[in-house]
Amino acid sequence: PVPAEAQVKVRVPEGLGGEVLLVYDALGRVVLTQRMRTGLNTFDITPLSKGLYTCELISAKLRYTGRLM
């Protein structure tokens, strides 16, 4: 995998509704909260230190967890 440097793009499928992306650091603290919408979302990660983060996309219909490097 190639580490992200400035921006991350997340595509949200139609019909999820009320999406929020939470980014957690290695200690489990929320370091970024981003309101998402249907389609392609781009957000800035330059304030984050280099490292491994856990991302959680939460909507009314699902919860998805992934990694961000």
XYZ file of N, CA and C in Angstrom:
207
model
N 0.824 -1.208 0.000
C 0.000 0.000 0.000
C 0.861 1.263 0.000
N 0.353 2.275 -0.618
C 1.037 3.562 -0.660
C 0.419 4.461 0.403
N 1.218 5.002 1.321
C 0.649 5.871 2.364
C 0.045 7.146 1.784
N -1.073 7.556 2.325
C -1.714 8.807 1.910
C -0.907 9.972 2.466
N -0.875 11.091 1.728
C -0.084 12.225 2.176
C -0.896 13.477 2.463
N -1.855 13.809 1.613
C -2.575 15.064 1.795
C -4.087 14.892 1.785
N -4.589 14.037 0.909
C -6.031 13.863 0.792
C -6.369 12.380 0.678
N -7.554 12.070 1.141
C -8.092 10.714 1.007
C -9.455 10.838 0.351
N -9.741 9.907 -0.553
C -11.035 9.906 -1.235
C -11.806 8.663 -0.821
N -13.085 8.873 -0.506
C -13.971 7.784 -0.099
C -15.238 7.889 -0.924
N -15.611 6.792 -1.570
C -16.848 6.767 -2.348
C -17.934 6.110 -1.493
N -19.056 6.822 -1.336
C -20.183 6.329 -0.553
C -21.315 5.974 -1.520
N -21.773 4.713 -1.487
C -22.859 4.312 -2.383
C -24.171 5.006 -2.042
N -25.054 5.073 -3.030
C -26.372 5.677 -2.825
C -27.188 4.883 -1.817
N -28.067 5.583 -1.117
C -29.034 4.931 -0.255
C -28.594 4.653 1.163
N -27.387 5.079 1.558
C -26.972 4.819 2.939
C -27.584 5.831 3.894
N -27.474 7.106 3.606
C -28.101 8.153 4.405
C -27.425 8.405 5.733
N -27.130 9.659 6.043
C -26.591 10.073 7.328
C -25.191 9.569 7.613
N -24.316 9.569 6.615
C -22.995 9.004 6.788
C -22.052 9.945 7.528
N -21.278 9.364 8.437
C -20.231 10.084 9.152
C -18.991 9.201 9.131
N -17.835 9.798 8.845
C -16.582 9.075 8.883
C -15.821 9.511 10.117
N -15.430 8.557 10.932
C -14.612 8.820 12.108
C -13.242 8.210 11.869
N -12.188 8.943 12.214
C -10.824 8.447 12.095
C -10.234 8.403 13.499
N -9.718 7.225 13.869
C -9.156 6.992 15.203
C -7.653 6.806 15.111
N -6.910 7.300 16.083
C -5.473 7.054 16.132
C -5.212 5.691 16.769
N -3.952 5.339 16.959
C -3.574 4.031 17.492
C -4.053 3.817 18.933
N -4.349 4.901 19.644
C -4.843 4.792 21.021
C -6.362 4.783 21.106
N -7.027 4.819 19.944
C -8.484 4.768 19.917
C -9.169 6.111 20.074
N -8.397 7.193 20.016
C -8.977 8.533 20.129
C -9.464 9.006 18.763
N -10.618 9.665 18.727
C -11.129 10.236 17.479
C -10.282 11.464 17.148
N -9.630 11.439 15.970
C -8.773 12.549 15.562
C -9.359 13.331 14.391
N -10.389 12.775 13.759
C -11.034 13.455 12.639
C -12.461 12.952 12.514
N -13.384 13.874 12.339
C -14.785 13.541 12.071
C -15.169 14.268 10.793
N -15.745 13.528 9.861
C -16.089 14.108 8.568
C -17.496 13.676 8.177
N -18.374 14.627 7.897
C -19.705 14.324 7.387
C -19.543 13.907 5.934
N -20.156 12.793 5.542
C -20.027 12.262 4.197
C -21.353 12.409 3.465
N -21.277 12.380 2.134
C -22.481 12.404 1.310
C -22.339 11.332 0.237
N -23.412 11.044 -0.434
C -23.396 10.052 -1.500
C -22.431 10.493 -2.605
N -21.673 9.545 -3.127
C -20.709 9.839 -4.191
C -19.301 9.923 -3.642
N -18.430 10.613 -4.372
C -17.024 10.722 -4.018
C -16.806 11.861 -3.033
N -16.174 11.555 -1.911
C -15.864 12.530 -0.876
C -14.355 12.621 -0.756
N -13.826 13.829 -0.675
C -12.399 14.039 -0.500
C -12.203 14.806 0.794
N -11.255 14.340 1.626
C -10.986 15.095 2.838
C -9.489 15.206 3.082
N -9.122 16.273 3.776
C -7.739 16.641 4.029
C -7.210 15.905 5.254
N -6.061 15.255 5.107
C -5.459 14.564 6.252
C -4.116 15.179 6.645
N -3.783 16.345 6.101
C -2.501 16.958 6.439
C -2.341 17.275 7.925
N -3.428 17.533 8.692
C -3.221 17.770 10.120
C -2.819 16.506 10.903
N -2.988 15.337 10.307
C -2.681 14.094 11.009
C -1.198 13.753 10.903
N -0.627 13.250 11.977
C 0.749 12.760 11.958
C 0.801 11.484 11.136
N 1.981 11.167 10.595
C 2.117 9.910 9.861
C 1.884 8.755 10.812
N 1.223 7.716 10.310
C 0.949 6.555 11.145
C -0.218 5.767 10.590
N -0.650 4.811 11.369
C -1.760 3.948 10.993
C -3.001 4.392 11.758
N -4.101 4.567 11.037
C -5.355 5.012 11.626
C -6.458 4.030 11.266
N -7.461 3.970 12.112
C -8.653 3.173 11.844
C -9.756 4.130 11.437
N -10.438 3.807 10.347
C -11.541 4.624 9.851
C -12.837 3.844 10.040
N -13.873 4.545 10.426
C -15.174 3.919 10.599
C -16.218 4.777 9.905
N -16.890 4.196 8.918
C -17.986 4.870 8.223
C -19.275 4.375 8.847
N -20.044 5.298 9.400
C -21.276 4.943 10.094
C -22.447 5.581 9.358
N -23.457 4.774 9.066
C -24.685 5.282 8.464
C -25.856 4.629 9.181
N -27.051 5.019 8.775
C -28.258 4.436 9.368
C -28.372 2.948 9.043
N -27.728 2.511 7.942
C -27.901 1.136 7.484
C -26.688 0.237 7.689
N -25.498 0.813 7.918
C -24.328 -0.041 8.072
C -23.220 0.647 8.837
N -22.248 -0.158 9.224
C -21.033 0.342 9.861
C -19.872 -0.383 9.186
N -18.929 0.383 8.614
C -17.782 -0.204 7.917
C -16.505 0.312 8.588
N -15.581 -0.594 8.840
C -14.309 -0.240 9.445
C -13.172 -0.589 8.507
N -12.197 0.299 8.362
C -11.049 0.061 7.497
C -9.811 0.745 8.070
N -8.718 0.646 7.354
C -7.435 1.229 7.771
C -7.025 2.361 6.848
N -6.325 3.311 7.412
C -5.782 4.437 6.680
C -4.310 4.553 7.054
N -3.442 4.571 6.035
C -1.999 4.670 6.290
C -1.482 6.003 5.798
